[in-house]
mmCIF file of C-alpha atoms in Angstrom:
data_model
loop_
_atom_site.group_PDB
_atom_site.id
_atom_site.type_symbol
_atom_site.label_atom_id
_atom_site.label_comp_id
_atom_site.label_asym_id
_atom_site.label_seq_id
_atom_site.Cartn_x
_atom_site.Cartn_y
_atom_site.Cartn_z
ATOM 1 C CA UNK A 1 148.242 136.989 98.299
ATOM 2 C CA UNK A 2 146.127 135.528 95.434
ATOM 3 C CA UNK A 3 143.193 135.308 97.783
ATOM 4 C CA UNK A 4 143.869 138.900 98.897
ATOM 5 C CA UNK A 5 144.144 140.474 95.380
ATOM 6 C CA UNK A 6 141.034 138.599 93.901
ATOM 7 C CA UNK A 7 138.795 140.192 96.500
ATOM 8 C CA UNK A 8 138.813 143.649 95.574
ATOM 9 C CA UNK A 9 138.071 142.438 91.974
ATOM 10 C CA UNK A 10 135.149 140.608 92.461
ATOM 11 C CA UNK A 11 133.819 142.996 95.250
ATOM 12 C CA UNK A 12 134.557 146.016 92.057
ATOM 13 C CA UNK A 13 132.626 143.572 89.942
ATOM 14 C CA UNK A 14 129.578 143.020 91.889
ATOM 15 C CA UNK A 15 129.493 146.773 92.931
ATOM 16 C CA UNK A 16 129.638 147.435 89.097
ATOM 17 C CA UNK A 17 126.647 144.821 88.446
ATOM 18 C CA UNK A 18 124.884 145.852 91.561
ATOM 19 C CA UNK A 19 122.766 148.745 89.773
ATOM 20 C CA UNK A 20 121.836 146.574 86.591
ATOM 21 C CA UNK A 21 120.832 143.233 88.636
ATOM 22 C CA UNK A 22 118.177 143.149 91.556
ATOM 23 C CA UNK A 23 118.592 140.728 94.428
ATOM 24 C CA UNK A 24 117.135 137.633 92.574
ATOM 25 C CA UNK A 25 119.445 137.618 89.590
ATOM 26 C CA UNK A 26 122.410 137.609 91.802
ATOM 27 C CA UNK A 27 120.932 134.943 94.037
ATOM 28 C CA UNK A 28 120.426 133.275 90.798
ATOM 29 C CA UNK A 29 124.182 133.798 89.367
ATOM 30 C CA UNK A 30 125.565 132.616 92.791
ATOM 31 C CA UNK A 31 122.907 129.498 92.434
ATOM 32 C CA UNK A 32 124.334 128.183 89.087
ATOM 33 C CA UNK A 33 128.559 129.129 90.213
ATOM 34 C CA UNK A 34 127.954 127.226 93.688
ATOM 35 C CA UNK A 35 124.933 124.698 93.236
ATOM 36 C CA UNK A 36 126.276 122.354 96.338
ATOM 37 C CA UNK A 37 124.173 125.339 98.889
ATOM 38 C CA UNK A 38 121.289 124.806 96.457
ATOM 39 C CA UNK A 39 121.370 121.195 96.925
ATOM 40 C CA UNK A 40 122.061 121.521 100.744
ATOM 41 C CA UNK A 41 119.217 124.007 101.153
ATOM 42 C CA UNK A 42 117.075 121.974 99.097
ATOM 43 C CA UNK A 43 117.814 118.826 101.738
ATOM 44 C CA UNK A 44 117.278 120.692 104.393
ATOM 45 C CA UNK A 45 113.716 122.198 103.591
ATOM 46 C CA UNK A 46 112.838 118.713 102.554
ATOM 47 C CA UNK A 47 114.424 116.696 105.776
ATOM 48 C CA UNK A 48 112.203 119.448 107.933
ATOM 49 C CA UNK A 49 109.229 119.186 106.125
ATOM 50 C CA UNK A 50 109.388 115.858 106.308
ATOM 51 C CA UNK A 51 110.130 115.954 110.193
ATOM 52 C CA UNK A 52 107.490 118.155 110.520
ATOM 53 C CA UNK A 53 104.764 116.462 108.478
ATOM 54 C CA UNK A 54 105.617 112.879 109.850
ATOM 55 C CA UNK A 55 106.658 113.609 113.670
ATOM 56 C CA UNK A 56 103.736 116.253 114.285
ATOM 57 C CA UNK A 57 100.459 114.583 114.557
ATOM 58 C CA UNK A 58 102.860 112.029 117.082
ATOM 59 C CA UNK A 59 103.353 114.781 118.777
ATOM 60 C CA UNK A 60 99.884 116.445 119.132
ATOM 61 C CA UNK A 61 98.173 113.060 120.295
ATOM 62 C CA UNK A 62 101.232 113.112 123.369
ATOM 63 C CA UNK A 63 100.043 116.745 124.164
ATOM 64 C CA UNK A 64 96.173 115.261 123.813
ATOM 65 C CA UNK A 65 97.214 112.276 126.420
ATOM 66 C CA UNK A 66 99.019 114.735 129.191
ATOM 67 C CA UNK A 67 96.120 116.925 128.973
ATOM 68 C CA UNK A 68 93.325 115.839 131.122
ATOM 69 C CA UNK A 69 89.909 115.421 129.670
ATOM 70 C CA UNK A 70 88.756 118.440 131.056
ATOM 71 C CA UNK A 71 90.961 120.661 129.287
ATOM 72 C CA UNK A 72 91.224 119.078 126.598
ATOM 73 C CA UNK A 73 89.240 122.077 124.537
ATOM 74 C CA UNK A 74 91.835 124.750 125.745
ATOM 75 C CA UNK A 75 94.597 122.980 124.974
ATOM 76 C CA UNK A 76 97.409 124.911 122.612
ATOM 77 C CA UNK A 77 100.813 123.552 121.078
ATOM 78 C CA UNK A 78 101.723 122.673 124.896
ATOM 79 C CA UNK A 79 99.914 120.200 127.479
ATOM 80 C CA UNK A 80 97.345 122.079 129.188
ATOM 81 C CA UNK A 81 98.372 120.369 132.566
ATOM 82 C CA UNK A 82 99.964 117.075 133.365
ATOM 83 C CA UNK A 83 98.410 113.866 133.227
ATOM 84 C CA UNK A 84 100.840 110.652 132.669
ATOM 85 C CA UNK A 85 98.171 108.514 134.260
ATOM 86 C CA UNK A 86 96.267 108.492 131.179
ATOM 87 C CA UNK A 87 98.642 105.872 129.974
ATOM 88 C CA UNK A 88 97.283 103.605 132.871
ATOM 89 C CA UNK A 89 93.600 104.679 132.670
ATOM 90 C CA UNK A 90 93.694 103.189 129.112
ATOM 91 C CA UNK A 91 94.030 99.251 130.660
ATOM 92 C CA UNK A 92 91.698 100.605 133.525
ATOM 93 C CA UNK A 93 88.906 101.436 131.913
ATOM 94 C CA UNK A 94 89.016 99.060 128.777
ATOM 95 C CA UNK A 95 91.140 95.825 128.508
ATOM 96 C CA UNK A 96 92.740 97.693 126.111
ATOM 97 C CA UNK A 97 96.082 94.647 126.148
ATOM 98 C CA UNK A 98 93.356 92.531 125.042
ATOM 99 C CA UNK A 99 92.695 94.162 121.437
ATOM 100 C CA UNK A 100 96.046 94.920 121.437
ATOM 101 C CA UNK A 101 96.547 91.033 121.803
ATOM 102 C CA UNK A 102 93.571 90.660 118.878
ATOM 103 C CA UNK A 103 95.613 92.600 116.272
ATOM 104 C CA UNK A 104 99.115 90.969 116.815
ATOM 105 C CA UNK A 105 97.431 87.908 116.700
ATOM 106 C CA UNK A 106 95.572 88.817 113.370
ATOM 107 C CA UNK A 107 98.965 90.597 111.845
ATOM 108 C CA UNK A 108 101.085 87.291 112.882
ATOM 109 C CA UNK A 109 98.793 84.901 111.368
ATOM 110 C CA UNK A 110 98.039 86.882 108.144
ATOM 111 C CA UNK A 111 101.667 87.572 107.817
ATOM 112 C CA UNK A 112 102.629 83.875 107.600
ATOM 113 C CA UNK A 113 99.785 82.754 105.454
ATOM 114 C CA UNK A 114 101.031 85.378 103.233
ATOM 115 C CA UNK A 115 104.623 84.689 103.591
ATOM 116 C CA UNK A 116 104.215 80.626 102.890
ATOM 117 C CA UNK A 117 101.509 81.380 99.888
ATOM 118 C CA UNK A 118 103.667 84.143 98.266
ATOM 119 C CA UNK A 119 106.721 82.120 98.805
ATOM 120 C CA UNK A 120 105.485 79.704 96.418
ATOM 121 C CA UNK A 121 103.694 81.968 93.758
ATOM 122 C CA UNK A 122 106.868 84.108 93.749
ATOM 123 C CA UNK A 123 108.866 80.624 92.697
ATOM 124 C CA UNK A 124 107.071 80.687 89.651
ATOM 125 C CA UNK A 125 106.914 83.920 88.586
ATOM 126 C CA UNK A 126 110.472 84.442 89.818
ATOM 127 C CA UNK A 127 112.226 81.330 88.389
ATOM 128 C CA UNK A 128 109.957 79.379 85.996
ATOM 129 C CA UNK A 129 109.379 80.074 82.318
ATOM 130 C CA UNK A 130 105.396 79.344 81.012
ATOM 131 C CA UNK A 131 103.315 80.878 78.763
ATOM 132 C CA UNK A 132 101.660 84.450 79.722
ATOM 133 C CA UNK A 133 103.602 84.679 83.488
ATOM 134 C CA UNK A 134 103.771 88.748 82.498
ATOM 135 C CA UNK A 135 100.100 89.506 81.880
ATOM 136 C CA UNK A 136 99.300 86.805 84.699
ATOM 137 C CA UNK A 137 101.833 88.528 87.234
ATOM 138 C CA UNK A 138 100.117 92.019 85.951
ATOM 139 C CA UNK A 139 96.845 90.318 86.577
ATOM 140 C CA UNK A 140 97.647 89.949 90.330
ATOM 141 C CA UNK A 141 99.612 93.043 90.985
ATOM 142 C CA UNK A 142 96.234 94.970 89.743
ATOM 143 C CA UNK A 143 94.063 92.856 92.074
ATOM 144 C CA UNK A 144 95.768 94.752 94.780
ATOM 145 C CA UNK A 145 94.804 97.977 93.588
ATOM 146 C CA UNK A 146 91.065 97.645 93.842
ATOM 147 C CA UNK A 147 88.830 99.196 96.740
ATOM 148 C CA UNK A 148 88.119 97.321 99.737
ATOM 149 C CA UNK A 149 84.581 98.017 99.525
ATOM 150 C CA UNK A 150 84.172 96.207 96.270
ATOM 151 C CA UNK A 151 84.811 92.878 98.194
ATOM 152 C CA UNK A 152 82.419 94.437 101.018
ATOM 153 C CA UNK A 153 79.017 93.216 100.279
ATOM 154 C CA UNK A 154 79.987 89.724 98.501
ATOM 155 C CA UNK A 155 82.711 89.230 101.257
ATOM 156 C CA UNK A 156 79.341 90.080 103.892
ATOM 157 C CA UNK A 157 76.952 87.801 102.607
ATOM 158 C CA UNK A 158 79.603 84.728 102.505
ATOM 159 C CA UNK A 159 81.047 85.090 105.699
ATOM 160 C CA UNK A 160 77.510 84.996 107.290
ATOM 161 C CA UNK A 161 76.191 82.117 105.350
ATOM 162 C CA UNK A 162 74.209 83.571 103.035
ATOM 163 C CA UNK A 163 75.886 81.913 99.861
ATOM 164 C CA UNK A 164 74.234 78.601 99.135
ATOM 165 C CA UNK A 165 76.512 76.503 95.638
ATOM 166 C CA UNK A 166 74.598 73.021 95.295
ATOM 167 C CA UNK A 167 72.817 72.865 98.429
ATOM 168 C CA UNK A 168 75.734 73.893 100.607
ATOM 169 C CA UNK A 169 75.797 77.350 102.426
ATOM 170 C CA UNK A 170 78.561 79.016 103.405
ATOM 171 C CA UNK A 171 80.116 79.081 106.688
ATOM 172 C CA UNK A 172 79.791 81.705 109.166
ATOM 173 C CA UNK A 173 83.078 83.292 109.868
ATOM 174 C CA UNK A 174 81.123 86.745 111.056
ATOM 175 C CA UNK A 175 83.114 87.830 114.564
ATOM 176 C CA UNK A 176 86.034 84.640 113.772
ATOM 177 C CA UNK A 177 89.430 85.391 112.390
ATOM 178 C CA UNK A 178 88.994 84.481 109.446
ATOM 179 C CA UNK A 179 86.369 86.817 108.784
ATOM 180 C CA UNK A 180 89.471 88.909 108.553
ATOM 181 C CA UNK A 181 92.220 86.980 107.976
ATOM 182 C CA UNK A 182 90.778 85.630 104.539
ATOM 183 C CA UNK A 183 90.550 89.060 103.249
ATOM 184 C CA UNK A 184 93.894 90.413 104.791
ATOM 185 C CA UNK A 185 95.783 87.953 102.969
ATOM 186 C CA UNK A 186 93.788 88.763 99.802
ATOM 187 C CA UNK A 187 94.243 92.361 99.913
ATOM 188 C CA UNK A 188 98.191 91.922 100.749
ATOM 189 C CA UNK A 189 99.645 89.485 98.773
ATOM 190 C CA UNK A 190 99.651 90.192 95.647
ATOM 191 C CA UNK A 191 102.658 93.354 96.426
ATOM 192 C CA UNK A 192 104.385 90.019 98.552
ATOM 193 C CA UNK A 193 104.453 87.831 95.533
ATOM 194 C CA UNK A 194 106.049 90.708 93.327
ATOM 195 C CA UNK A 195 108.339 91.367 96.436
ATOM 196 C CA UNK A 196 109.348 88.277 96.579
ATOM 197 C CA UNK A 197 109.541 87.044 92.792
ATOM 198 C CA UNK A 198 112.193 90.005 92.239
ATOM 199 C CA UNK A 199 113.873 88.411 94.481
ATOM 200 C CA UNK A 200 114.046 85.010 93.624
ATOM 201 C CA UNK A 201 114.678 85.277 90.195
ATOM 202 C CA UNK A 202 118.184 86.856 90.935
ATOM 203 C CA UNK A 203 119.386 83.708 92.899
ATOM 204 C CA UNK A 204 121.823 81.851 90.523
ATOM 205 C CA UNK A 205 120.622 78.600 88.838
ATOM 206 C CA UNK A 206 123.627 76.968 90.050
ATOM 207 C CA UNK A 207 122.650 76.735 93.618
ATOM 208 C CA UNK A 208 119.859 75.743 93.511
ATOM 209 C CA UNK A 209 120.757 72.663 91.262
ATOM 210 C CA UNK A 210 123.642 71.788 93.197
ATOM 211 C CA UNK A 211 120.966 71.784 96.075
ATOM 212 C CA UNK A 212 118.596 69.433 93.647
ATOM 213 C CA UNK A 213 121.800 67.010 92.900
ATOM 214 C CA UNK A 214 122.235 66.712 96.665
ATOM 215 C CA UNK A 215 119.024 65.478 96.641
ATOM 216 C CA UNK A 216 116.575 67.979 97.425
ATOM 217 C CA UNK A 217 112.958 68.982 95.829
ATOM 218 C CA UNK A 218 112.128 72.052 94.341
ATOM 219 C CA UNK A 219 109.888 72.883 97.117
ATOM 220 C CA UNK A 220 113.048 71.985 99.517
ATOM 221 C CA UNK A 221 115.492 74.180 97.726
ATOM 222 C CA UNK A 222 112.863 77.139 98.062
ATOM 223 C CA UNK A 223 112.800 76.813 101.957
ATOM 224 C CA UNK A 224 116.543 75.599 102.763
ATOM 225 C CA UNK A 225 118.443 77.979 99.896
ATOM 226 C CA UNK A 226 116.251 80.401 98.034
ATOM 227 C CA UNK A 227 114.415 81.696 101.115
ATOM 228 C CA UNK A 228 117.731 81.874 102.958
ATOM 229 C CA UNK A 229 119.627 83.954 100.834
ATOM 230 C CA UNK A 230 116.175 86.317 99.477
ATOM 231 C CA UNK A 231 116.252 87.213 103.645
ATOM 232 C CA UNK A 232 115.867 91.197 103.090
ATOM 233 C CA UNK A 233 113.188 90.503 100.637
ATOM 234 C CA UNK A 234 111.187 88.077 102.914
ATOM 235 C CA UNK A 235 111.653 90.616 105.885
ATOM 236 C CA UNK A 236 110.424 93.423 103.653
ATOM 237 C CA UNK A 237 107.349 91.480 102.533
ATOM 238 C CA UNK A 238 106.334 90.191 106.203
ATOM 239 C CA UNK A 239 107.088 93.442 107.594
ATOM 240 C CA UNK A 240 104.525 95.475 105.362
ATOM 241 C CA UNK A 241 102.163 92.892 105.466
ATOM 242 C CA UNK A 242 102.481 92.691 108.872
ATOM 243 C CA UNK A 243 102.383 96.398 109.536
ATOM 244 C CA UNK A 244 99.033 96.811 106.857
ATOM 245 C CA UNK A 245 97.022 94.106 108.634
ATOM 246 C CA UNK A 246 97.703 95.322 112.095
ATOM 247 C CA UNK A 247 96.580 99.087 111.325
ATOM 248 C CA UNK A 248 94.049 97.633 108.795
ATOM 249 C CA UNK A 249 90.592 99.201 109.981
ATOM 250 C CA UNK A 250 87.955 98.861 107.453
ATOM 251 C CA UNK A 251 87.196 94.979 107.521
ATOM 252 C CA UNK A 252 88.073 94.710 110.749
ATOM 253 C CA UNK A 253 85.251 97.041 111.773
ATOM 254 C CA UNK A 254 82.567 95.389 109.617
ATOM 255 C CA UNK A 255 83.148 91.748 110.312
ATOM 256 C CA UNK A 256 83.708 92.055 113.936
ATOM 257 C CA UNK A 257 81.067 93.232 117.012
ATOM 258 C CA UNK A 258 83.597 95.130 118.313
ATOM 259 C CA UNK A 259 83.875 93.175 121.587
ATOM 260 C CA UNK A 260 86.193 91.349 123.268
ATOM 261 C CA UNK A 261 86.400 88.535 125.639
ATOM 262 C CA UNK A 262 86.280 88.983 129.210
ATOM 263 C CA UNK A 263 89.491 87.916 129.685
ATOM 264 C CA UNK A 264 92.878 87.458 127.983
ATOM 265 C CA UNK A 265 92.543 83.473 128.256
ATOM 266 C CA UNK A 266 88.910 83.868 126.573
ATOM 267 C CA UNK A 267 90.783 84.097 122.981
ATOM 268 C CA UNK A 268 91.206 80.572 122.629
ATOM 269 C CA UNK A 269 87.171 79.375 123.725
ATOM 270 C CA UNK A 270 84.697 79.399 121.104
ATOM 271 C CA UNK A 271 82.990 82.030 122.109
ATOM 272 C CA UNK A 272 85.566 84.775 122.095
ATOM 273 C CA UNK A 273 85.682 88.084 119.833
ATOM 274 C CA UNK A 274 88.206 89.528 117.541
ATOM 275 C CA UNK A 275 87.701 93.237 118.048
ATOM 276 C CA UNK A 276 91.255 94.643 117.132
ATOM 277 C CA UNK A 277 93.151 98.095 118.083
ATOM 278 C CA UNK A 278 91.275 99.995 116.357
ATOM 279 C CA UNK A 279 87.983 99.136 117.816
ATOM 280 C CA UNK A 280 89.264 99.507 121.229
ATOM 281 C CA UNK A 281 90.644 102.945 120.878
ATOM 282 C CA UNK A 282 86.328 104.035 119.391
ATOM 283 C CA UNK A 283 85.792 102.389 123.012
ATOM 284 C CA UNK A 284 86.845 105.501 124.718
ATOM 285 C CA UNK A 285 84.030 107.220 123.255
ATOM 286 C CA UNK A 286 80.506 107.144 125.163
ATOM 287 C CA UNK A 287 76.866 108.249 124.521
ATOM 288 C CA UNK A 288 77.737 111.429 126.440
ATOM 289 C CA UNK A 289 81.485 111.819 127.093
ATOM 290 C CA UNK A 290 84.408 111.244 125.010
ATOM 291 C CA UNK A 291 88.019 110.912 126.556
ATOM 292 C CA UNK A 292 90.205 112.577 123.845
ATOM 293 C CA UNK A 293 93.374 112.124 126.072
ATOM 294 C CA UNK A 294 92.653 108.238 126.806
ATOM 295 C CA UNK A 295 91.671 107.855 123.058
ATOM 296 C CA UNK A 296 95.023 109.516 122.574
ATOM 297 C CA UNK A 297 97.084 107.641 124.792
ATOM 298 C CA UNK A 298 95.597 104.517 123.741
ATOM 299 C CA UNK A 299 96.763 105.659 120.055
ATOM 300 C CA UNK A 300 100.190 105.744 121.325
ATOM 301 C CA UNK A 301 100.423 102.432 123.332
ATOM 302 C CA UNK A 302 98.912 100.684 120.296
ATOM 303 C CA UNK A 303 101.212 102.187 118.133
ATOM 304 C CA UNK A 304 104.577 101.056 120.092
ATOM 305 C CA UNK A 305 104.219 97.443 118.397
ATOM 306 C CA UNK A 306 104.987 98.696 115.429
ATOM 307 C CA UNK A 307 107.328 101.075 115.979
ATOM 308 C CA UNK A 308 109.423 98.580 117.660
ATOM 309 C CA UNK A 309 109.115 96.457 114.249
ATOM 310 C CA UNK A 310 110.416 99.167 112.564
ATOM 311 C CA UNK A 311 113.429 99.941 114.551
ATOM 312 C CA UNK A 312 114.697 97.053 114.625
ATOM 313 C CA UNK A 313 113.676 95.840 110.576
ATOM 314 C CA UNK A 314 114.738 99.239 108.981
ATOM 315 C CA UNK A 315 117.745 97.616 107.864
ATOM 316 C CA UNK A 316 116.402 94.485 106.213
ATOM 317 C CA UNK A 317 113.545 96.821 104.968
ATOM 318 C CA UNK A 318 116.013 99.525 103.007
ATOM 319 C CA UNK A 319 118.037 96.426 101.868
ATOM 320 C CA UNK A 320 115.250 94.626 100.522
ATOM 321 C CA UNK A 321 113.349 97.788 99.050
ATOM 322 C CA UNK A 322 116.841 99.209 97.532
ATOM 323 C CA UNK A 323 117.633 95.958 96.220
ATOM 324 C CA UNK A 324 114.389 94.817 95.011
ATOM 325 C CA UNK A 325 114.560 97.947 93.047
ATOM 326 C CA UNK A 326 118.163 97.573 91.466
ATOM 327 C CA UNK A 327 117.650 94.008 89.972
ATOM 328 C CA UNK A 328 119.533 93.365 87.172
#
């Protein structure tokens, strides 16, 4: 009955306001009585924009790799035609597993150098007390903010043995892993060791000197408690470092030839090359043709690494952003 008699009223009150407001002063007044729609429409102009933004381009290169190269200039918003081959052409024309192979081999290895190195540093900075550990840990966060191409030229003439430092030159690491590697783990750990110092200073001093008084070193407490119970944090680190080296593009396409060995065994002789992913997917490209749609497809296939990581890491990689973020 209540429900019933308020009705008229407000309906008598808006129809007495309607000639002195326009439409965007009531929306307004309804906004500021009832802000849970605001908030609702606000998430979901945000969640499709997002959508949108992020799942589109994934999107456009699976129309690009249905289309065939042909009609690949007339294509719209759908396939022009239907071409799932294109996702078999890629090994069939290029070795394409094989630089595939190069970057998980390059993200693996940089990701555990970085891991074991930025394990230690964040001990330090994480649970040790010394003189200037802030400006020193602001030191290396800001290392990670500079170019890559201000370590281009020096990095260049190093890695090909142009450095000579009392009669000894440098080695040549041109078209090696390390040409790569050395810089990967340069560029990326500085954001691991901050990663991973949050973490470690919130472990309790009390395990890890009940660890010590069983007998254990400080380096042995690290690896058999710290590490153990920092878990979301180490994931998070590895995973980004992982996922930055393995899409990385601009090193990797100066210090390699961009070829590969002949075969998938040829990665372990000495005279193999490192081209990664991104190299092979350029390889689609001739002097006279260019196949968007295997370019595309080979996009995709390289891609699926990574996505897998994702799927099955998003939880340790909320966890150890969230918590990483609420240390107290």
């Amino acid at each position: 009955m209540s429900a019933s008699a308020d009705t008229p009223l407000d309906t008598e009150e808006e129809e007495e306001e309607g000639p002195r407001r326009n439409v965007l002063q009531r929306w307004t007044r309804r906004a500021i009585e009832n802000p849970g729609n605001v908030y609702r429409a606000m998430f979901y102009v945000a969640a499709a924009f997002f959508m949108v933004t992020t799942l589109f381009p994934f999107y456009w290169l699976l129309v690009l790799a249905l289309t065939p190269n042909r009609f690949i200039y007339h294509v719209g918003l759908l396939p022009n035609g239907f071409n799932p081959a294109a996702f078999i052409e890629v090994f069939q024309v290029l070795p394409f597993h094989i630089y595939v192979a190069n970057s998980l081999i390059l993200a693996i290895g940089t990701t555990v150098i970085v891991l074991l190195i930025a394990s230690l540093a964040g001990y330090v900075f994480g649970r040790l007390e010394f003189p200037g550990r802030a400006p020193l840990m602001l030191g290396v966060l800001a290392i990670s903010y500079f170019p890559p191409a201000a370590f281009l030229l020096p990095l260049f003439s190093l890695f090909n043995g142009n450095i000579v430092l009392f009669g000894v030159s440098s080695p040549e690491l041109y078209n090696t892993p390390w040409a790569m590697m050395l810089p990967f783990t340069a560029l990326f750990m500085p954001l691991s060791i901050f990663i991973l110092a949050t973490f470690y200073g919130q472990i309790p001093d009390g395990l890890e000197d009940a660890a010590r008084i069983e007998g254990t070193t400080r380096i042995g407490a690290l690896f058999r408690v710290i590490m153990p119970l920092s878990a979301p944090g180490v994931a998070t680190a590895g995973v980004l470092t992982f996922i930055s080296v393995y899409n990385e593009f601009f090193f990797s396409f100066l210090m390699t030839d961009g070829l590969i060995p002949a075969t998938l065994a040829g990665i372990a002789s000495s005279q193999n090359h490192w081209a990664p992913l991104v190299q092979g997917i350029i390889q689609y490209q001739g002097q006279y043709q260019k196949f968007y749609n295997l370019m595309a497809a080979a996009s995709i296939v390289g891609v699926l690494p990574v996505a897998i990581l994702v799927v099955v890491a998003q939880e340790k990689i909320v966890s150890g952003l969230t918590q990483g973020a609420l240390k107290e």
